[in-house]
Short mmCIF file of C-alpha atoms in Angstrom, two decimals:
data_model
loop_
_atom_site.label_atom_id
_atom_site.label_comp_id
_atom_site.label_asym_id
_atom_site.label_seq_id
_atom_site.Cartn_x
_atom_site.Cartn_y
_atom_site.Cartn_z
CA MET A 1 -0.86 15.48 -29.24
CA LYS A 2 -3.04 14.20 -26.45
CA LEU A 3 -2.16 14.28 -22.65
CA LEU A 4 -4.37 12.20 -20.43
CA TYR A 5 -4.75 13.17 -16.76
CA PRO A 6 -6.63 11.06 -14.11
CA THR A 7 -9.85 12.36 -12.30
CA SER A 8 -8.48 10.48 -9.21
CA ILE A 9 -6.78 13.74 -8.11
CA LYS A 10 -7.98 17.40 -8.52
CA LEU A 11 -5.41 18.99 -10.82
CA ASP A 12 -5.45 22.64 -11.84
CA THR A 13 -5.17 22.09 -15.62
CA LYS A 14 -4.89 25.77 -16.32
CA SER A 15 -1.37 25.46 -15.49
CA LEU A 16 -1.03 23.02 -18.34
CA GLU A 17 -2.64 25.15 -20.93
CA GLY A 18 -0.80 26.87 -23.48
CA TYR A 19 1.23 23.99 -24.67
CA SER A 20 0.72 22.30 -28.10
CA VAL A 21 -1.16 19.44 -26.42
CA SER A 22 -4.75 18.77 -25.97
CA LEU A 23 -5.81 17.83 -22.36
CA HIS A 24 -8.17 14.94 -21.65
CA ALA A 25 -9.43 13.68 -18.27
CA TYR A 26 -9.95 9.86 -17.84
CA ASP A 27 -11.44 7.51 -15.10
CA ALA A 28 -8.26 5.78 -13.60
CA LYS A 29 -10.55 2.82 -12.59
CA LYS A 30 -12.01 2.18 -15.97
CA PRO A 31 -10.51 1.20 -19.49
CA ILE A 32 -9.25 4.12 -21.53
CA PRO A 33 -11.87 5.26 -23.92
CA GLU A 34 -11.31 4.36 -27.58
CA ASP A 35 -11.07 7.90 -28.73
CA LEU A 36 -8.09 8.57 -26.34
CA ILE A 37 -5.91 5.58 -27.04
CA ASP A 38 -3.77 7.57 -29.52
CA ALA A 39 -2.46 9.62 -26.56
CA GLU A 40 1.43 10.20 -26.34
CA VAL A 41 1.32 11.38 -22.68
CA LEU A 42 -0.36 9.61 -19.83
CA VAL A 43 -0.44 11.03 -16.21
CA THR A 44 -1.13 8.32 -13.64
CA TRP A 45 -2.40 8.43 -10.05
CA ALA A 46 -4.13 5.80 -7.97
CA ASN A 47 -5.05 3.88 -11.15
CA SER A 48 -6.34 0.32 -10.80
CA PRO A 49 -4.18 -2.62 -11.95
CA ASP A 50 -6.70 -3.43 -14.64
CA ASN A 51 -6.70 0.21 -15.99
CA LEU A 52 -3.06 0.23 -16.16
CA LYS A 53 -2.84 -3.27 -17.86
CA ASP A 54 -5.38 -2.23 -20.29
CA ALA A 55 -3.53 1.00 -21.08
CA ALA A 56 -0.23 -0.77 -21.44
CA GLN A 57 -1.86 -2.99 -24.16
CA ARG A 58 -3.94 -0.43 -25.92
CA LEU A 59 -1.92 2.85 -25.80
CA LYS A 60 0.43 2.08 -28.67
CA LYS A 61 1.55 5.71 -29.26
CA VAL A 62 2.32 6.65 -25.61
CA ARG A 63 5.97 8.07 -25.23
CA TRP A 64 6.01 9.42 -21.79
CA ILE A 65 4.23 8.29 -18.60
CA GLN A 66 4.29 10.68 -15.56
CA SER A 67 3.35 8.84 -12.35
CA LEU A 68 2.53 11.00 -9.40
CA ALA A 69 3.63 8.28 -7.11
CA ALA A 70 6.98 8.24 -5.43
CA GLY A 71 7.75 4.91 -7.00
CA PRO A 72 6.15 3.70 -10.54
CA ASN A 73 6.01 0.02 -9.32
CA ASP A 74 2.33 -0.23 -10.41
CA VAL A 75 3.25 1.26 -13.99
CA LEU A 76 6.20 -0.90 -14.40
CA GLY A 77 4.21 -4.04 -13.36
CA ALA A 78 1.47 -3.30 -15.72
CA GLY A 79 3.60 -4.14 -18.69
CA PHE A 80 4.78 -0.78 -20.01
CA ASP A 81 8.19 -1.07 -21.53
CA PRO A 82 10.69 1.52 -20.04
CA SER A 83 13.22 0.86 -22.83
CA ALA A 84 10.56 2.38 -25.19
CA ILE A 85 8.68 4.84 -23.04
CA THR A 86 10.01 7.42 -20.87
CA ILE A 87 8.57 6.93 -17.28
CA THR A 88 8.88 9.61 -14.75
CA THR A 89 7.83 9.56 -10.94
CA GLY A 90 6.39 11.87 -8.39
CA SER A 91 9.55 12.03 -6.41
CA GLY A 92 9.43 15.13 -4.34
CA LEU A 93 5.67 15.31 -4.21
CA HIS A 94 5.20 13.41 -1.07
CA ASP A 95 8.21 14.38 1.06
CA ASN A 96 6.28 16.52 3.58
CA THR A 97 3.38 14.22 4.14
CA VAL A 98 5.56 11.04 4.50
CA ALA A 99 7.95 12.77 6.78
CA GLU A 100 5.27 14.14 8.95
CA HIS A 101 3.69 10.79 9.12
CA THR A 102 7.02 9.16 10.09
CA LEU A 103 7.50 11.75 12.85
CA GLY A 104 4.07 10.75 14.24
CA LEU A 105 4.88 7.18 14.18
CA LEU A 106 8.18 7.78 15.97
CA LEU A 107 6.58 9.89 18.52
CA THR A 108 3.61 7.38 19.03
CA ALA A 109 6.25 4.70 19.70
CA ALA A 110 8.42 6.64 22.04
CA ARG A 111 5.62 8.01 24.13
CA ARG A 112 3.42 4.85 23.78
CA PHE A 113 0.26 6.69 22.59
CA TYR A 114 -0.80 3.36 21.12
CA GLU A 115 -0.92 1.84 24.52
CA MET A 116 -2.86 4.76 26.14
CA ARG A 117 -5.30 4.42 23.31
CA ASP A 118 -5.66 0.61 24.15
CA TYR A 119 -6.42 1.43 27.72
CA GLN A 120 -8.80 4.18 26.78
CA THR A 121 -10.94 1.87 24.57
CA GLN A 122 -11.12 -0.65 27.51
CA GLY A 123 -12.26 2.32 29.88
CA LYS A 124 -9.13 1.77 31.97
CA TRP A 125 -6.64 4.25 33.41
CA PRO A 126 -3.02 3.47 32.34
CA GLY A 127 -1.27 4.83 35.41
CA HIS A 128 1.94 3.20 34.71
CA LEU A 129 2.42 5.53 31.86
CA GLY A 130 1.66 8.59 33.82
CA GLY A 131 3.18 10.41 36.83
CA PRO A 132 6.92 10.41 37.60
CA GLN A 133 8.94 8.61 35.03
CA PRO A 134 12.65 8.02 34.53
CA ASP A 135 14.26 10.49 32.02
CA ARG A 136 15.89 8.95 28.98
CA PRO A 137 16.50 5.47 30.60
CA ALA A 138 19.21 3.30 29.11
CA GLY A 139 17.84 0.40 27.13
CA ALA A 140 14.47 2.08 26.34
CA PHE A 141 13.27 4.21 23.56
CA THR A 142 11.04 6.76 25.51
CA THR A 143 11.92 10.13 23.66
CA LEU A 144 13.52 11.60 20.61
CA GLN A 145 15.82 13.45 22.86
CA ASP A 146 19.34 11.91 22.50
CA ALA A 147 17.88 9.06 20.78
CA ASN A 148 20.04 7.36 17.89
CA VAL A 149 17.80 7.37 14.96
CA LEU A 150 19.06 5.49 11.83
CA VAL A 151 17.42 6.46 8.44
CA TRP A 152 17.99 3.71 5.90
CA GLY A 153 17.12 5.17 2.35
CA PHE A 154 18.44 8.64 2.31
CA GLY A 155 16.50 10.63 -0.25
CA ASN A 156 14.29 13.49 -0.46
CA ILE A 157 11.94 12.31 2.33
CA ALA A 158 14.81 11.76 4.66
CA LYS A 159 16.16 15.11 3.84
CA THR A 160 12.70 16.61 4.90
CA LEU A 161 12.48 14.45 8.08
CA THR A 162 15.84 14.72 9.58
CA PRO A 163 15.79 18.48 10.41
CA TRP A 164 12.58 17.86 12.45
CA LEU A 165 14.23 15.07 14.18
CA THR A 166 17.49 16.83 15.05
CA ALA A 167 15.23 19.82 16.26
CA LEU A 168 13.69 17.47 18.86
CA GLY A 169 17.05 16.38 19.91
CA ALA A 170 17.60 13.19 18.00
CA LYS A 171 21.01 12.00 16.93
CA VAL A 172 20.60 11.12 13.19
CA ARG A 173 22.55 9.01 10.93
CA GLY A 174 21.84 7.81 7.38
CA VAL A 175 22.41 4.63 5.32
CA ALA A 176 22.35 4.73 1.52
CA ARG A 177 24.16 3.16 -1.48
CA HIS A 178 26.74 5.83 -1.17
CA ALA A 179 28.43 7.36 1.78
CA GLY A 180 28.89 11.04 2.25
CA VAL A 181 27.43 14.01 4.15
CA ARG A 182 24.03 15.10 2.99
CA ASP A 183 22.44 18.30 4.45
CA GLY A 184 24.77 18.01 7.45
CA ILE A 185 23.81 14.31 8.19
CA GLU A 186 26.55 11.81 8.00
CA VAL A 187 25.46 9.04 5.64
CA TYR A 188 27.07 5.60 5.57
CA SER A 189 27.13 2.87 3.00
CA GLU A 190 25.16 -0.38 3.70
CA ASP A 191 28.34 -2.33 4.39
CA LYS A 192 28.37 -0.34 7.70
CA LEU A 193 24.94 -1.72 8.89
CA SER A 194 26.53 -4.26 11.21
CA GLU A 195 28.19 -1.45 13.06
CA LEU A 196 25.29 0.89 13.04
CA LEU A 197 22.28 -1.37 13.76
CA PRO A 198 23.50 -2.35 17.37
CA GLN A 199 23.58 1.57 18.26
CA THR A 200 20.18 2.35 17.05
CA ASP A 201 17.11 3.25 19.17
CA ALA A 202 14.77 3.62 16.15
CA LEU A 203 15.37 2.48 12.65
CA VAL A 204 13.48 4.29 9.86
CA MET A 205 13.01 2.40 6.53
CA ILE A 206 12.50 4.71 3.57
CA LEU A 207 13.72 2.29 0.96
CA PRO A 208 12.10 2.07 -2.57
CA GLY A 209 10.60 -1.44 -3.68
CA SER A 210 12.90 -3.44 -6.03
CA ASP A 211 14.69 -6.74 -6.37
CA SER A 212 17.80 -5.48 -4.78
CA THR A 213 15.82 -4.17 -1.72
CA ARG A 214 13.58 -7.04 -1.21
CA HIS A 215 13.79 -8.19 2.57
CA ALA A 216 16.74 -5.85 3.06
CA LEU A 217 15.83 -5.96 6.68
CA ASN A 218 15.93 -9.66 7.30
CA ALA A 219 16.31 -11.91 10.29
CA ASP A 220 20.04 -11.38 10.46
CA ARG A 221 19.88 -7.63 10.58
CA LEU A 222 16.90 -7.76 12.91
CA LYS A 223 19.07 -9.60 15.45
CA MET A 224 21.60 -6.83 15.19
CA LEU A 225 19.24 -4.36 16.73
CA PRO A 226 19.06 -3.62 20.55
CA ASN A 227 16.03 -5.34 22.12
CA HIS A 228 14.46 -1.88 22.90
CA ALA A 229 14.89 -0.64 19.29
CA TRP A 230 11.76 0.13 17.27
CA VAL A 231 11.37 -0.43 13.42
CA VAL A 232 9.62 2.17 11.46
CA ASN A 233 8.76 1.45 7.63
CA VAL A 234 7.31 4.08 5.36
CA GLY A 235 9.15 3.08 2.25
CA ARG A 236 7.88 -0.22 0.68
CA GLY A 237 6.62 -3.19 2.41
CA THR A 238 8.64 -5.72 0.43
CA THR A 239 11.86 -4.27 2.12
CA VAL A 240 11.07 -5.91 5.41
CA ASP A 241 10.82 -9.68 5.91
CA GLU A 242 7.48 -9.65 7.73
CA GLU A 243 7.89 -13.23 8.92
CA ALA A 244 11.39 -12.36 10.50
CA LEU A 245 9.81 -9.24 12.02
CA VAL A 246 6.89 -11.10 13.58
CA SER A 247 9.42 -13.61 14.99
CA ALA A 248 11.71 -10.80 16.32
CA LEU A 249 8.60 -9.38 18.03
CA ASP A 250 7.53 -12.50 19.43
CA GLN A 251 10.87 -13.25 20.82
CA GLY A 252 11.36 -9.68 22.37
CA GLU A 253 14.46 -9.06 20.09
CA ILE A 254 13.16 -5.68 19.28
CA GLY A 255 11.07 -3.10 21.15
CA GLY A 256 8.34 -2.63 18.51
CA ALA A 257 7.39 -1.76 14.92
CA ALA A 258 5.36 0.98 13.32
CA LEU A 259 4.42 0.08 9.87
CA ASP A 260 2.75 2.00 7.11
CA VAL A 261 3.60 -0.39 4.20
CA PHE A 262 3.23 -4.22 3.95
CA GLU A 263 4.31 -7.01 1.71
CA LYS A 264 0.69 -7.61 0.72
CA GLU A 265 -1.77 -4.77 0.73
CA PRO A 266 -4.52 -4.70 2.40
CA LEU A 267 -2.76 -6.49 5.12
CA PRO A 268 -4.66 -9.93 5.35
CA GLU A 269 -6.84 -10.24 8.38
CA SER A 270 -4.88 -13.56 9.26
CA SER A 271 -1.52 -11.51 9.75
CA PRO A 272 -0.16 -11.90 13.22
CA LEU A 273 0.83 -8.19 13.07
CA TYR A 274 -2.57 -7.22 14.13
CA LYS A 275 -2.40 -9.08 17.35
CA GLN A 276 1.32 -7.87 18.31
CA LYS A 277 1.52 -5.75 21.59
CA ASN A 278 4.13 -3.27 20.52
CA VAL A 279 3.01 -2.69 16.97
CA VAL A 280 1.30 0.42 15.32
CA LEU A 281 -0.19 -0.20 11.87
CA SER A 282 -1.34 2.48 9.43
CA PRO A 283 -2.91 1.69 6.06
CA HIS A 284 -0.43 2.95 3.66
CA ALA A 285 -1.45 6.52 4.74
CA ALA A 286 1.82 8.31 4.96
CA GLY A 287 1.68 9.60 1.38
CA GLY A 288 -1.31 9.75 -0.78
CA ARG A 289 -1.39 13.69 -1.15
CA PRO A 290 0.88 14.84 -3.88
CA ARG A 291 1.85 18.43 -3.45
CA GLY A 292 2.88 20.35 -6.40
CA ALA A 293 1.81 17.96 -9.03
CA GLU A 294 0.94 20.46 -11.56
CA ALA A 295 4.24 22.30 -11.34
CA LEU A 296 6.05 18.87 -12.13
CA ILE A 297 3.81 17.84 -14.96
CA ALA A 298 4.16 21.32 -16.48
CA ASP A 299 7.92 21.35 -16.15
CA ASN A 300 8.35 17.87 -17.62
CA LEU A 301 5.82 18.74 -20.30
CA ARG A 302 7.94 21.64 -21.39
CA ARG A 303 11.01 19.37 -21.41
CA PHE A 304 9.14 16.83 -23.23
CA LEU A 305 8.07 19.04 -26.08
CA ALA A 306 11.57 20.64 -26.29
CA GLU A 307 13.14 17.02 -26.31
CA GLN A 308 15.10 17.80 -23.17
CA THR A 309 15.87 15.25 -20.33
CA LEU A 310 12.82 15.02 -17.99
CA LYS A 311 12.97 15.01 -14.20
CA ASN A 312 12.76 11.90 -12.23
CA VAL A 313 13.32 9.55 -14.99
CA VAL A 314 13.12 5.82 -13.92
#
């Protein structure tokens, strides 16, 4: 049995030795070599669309695909059949890096680091941002202390992020498909959004990309937010209606947006988001550093060989 792993990430393959499989490296940007198309296990990370489409057509014996991404949209979009192939995700591998990036975006928004940087590049002193300032003024997002932060999409990343937010004094609530208390945080179902959004200073979106989440944050829901609220999206770009978001920014209906993901990536140069005053853009940089990939692959490989249920099955 052959297991193919990509050279797009440095893996300690010694942790995968000792199983009854042969390990083979492959270039995630080129077609799979002919002598490897009989592989039964494929590990993916940062594969090109052409590579995955080619693999979907030629790897006729593949039975399990381990994506190291939090969401396997690229694998599913390439044409692999999830009814015939077990597809597992890298859920949990990006929790710390995405949570850290999210915290950075929130602090950038609250403390207006983006505006300070703008002034710096112009050789100007942003005096209005320094000196005596009002402490936690009403109708403004200036600090995480006592801020109402709503996290929409309450999975592993949210569970990593929320203790950091509460440690800085934020009042955190969550939204998910099912209500309950998770790690001490009250999580509400989505039918409560009309009550929660008007009370929000910062909305953090960590939703996965799917048909059911497309434009989850639409024009109607944007209008529910206070005009000082910031939107932070580190989930999937398709979950936010960008046209509605730009309109809300233009009209001053929200305070700003800090975005790491977009409906189309790279974000086209023609996008009006580049020119928005209160917008911070990062180039899908929150994740990109899977931690603990070897342990997940090894655990799932052991389960696969023993014909047991794998972790993070789509």
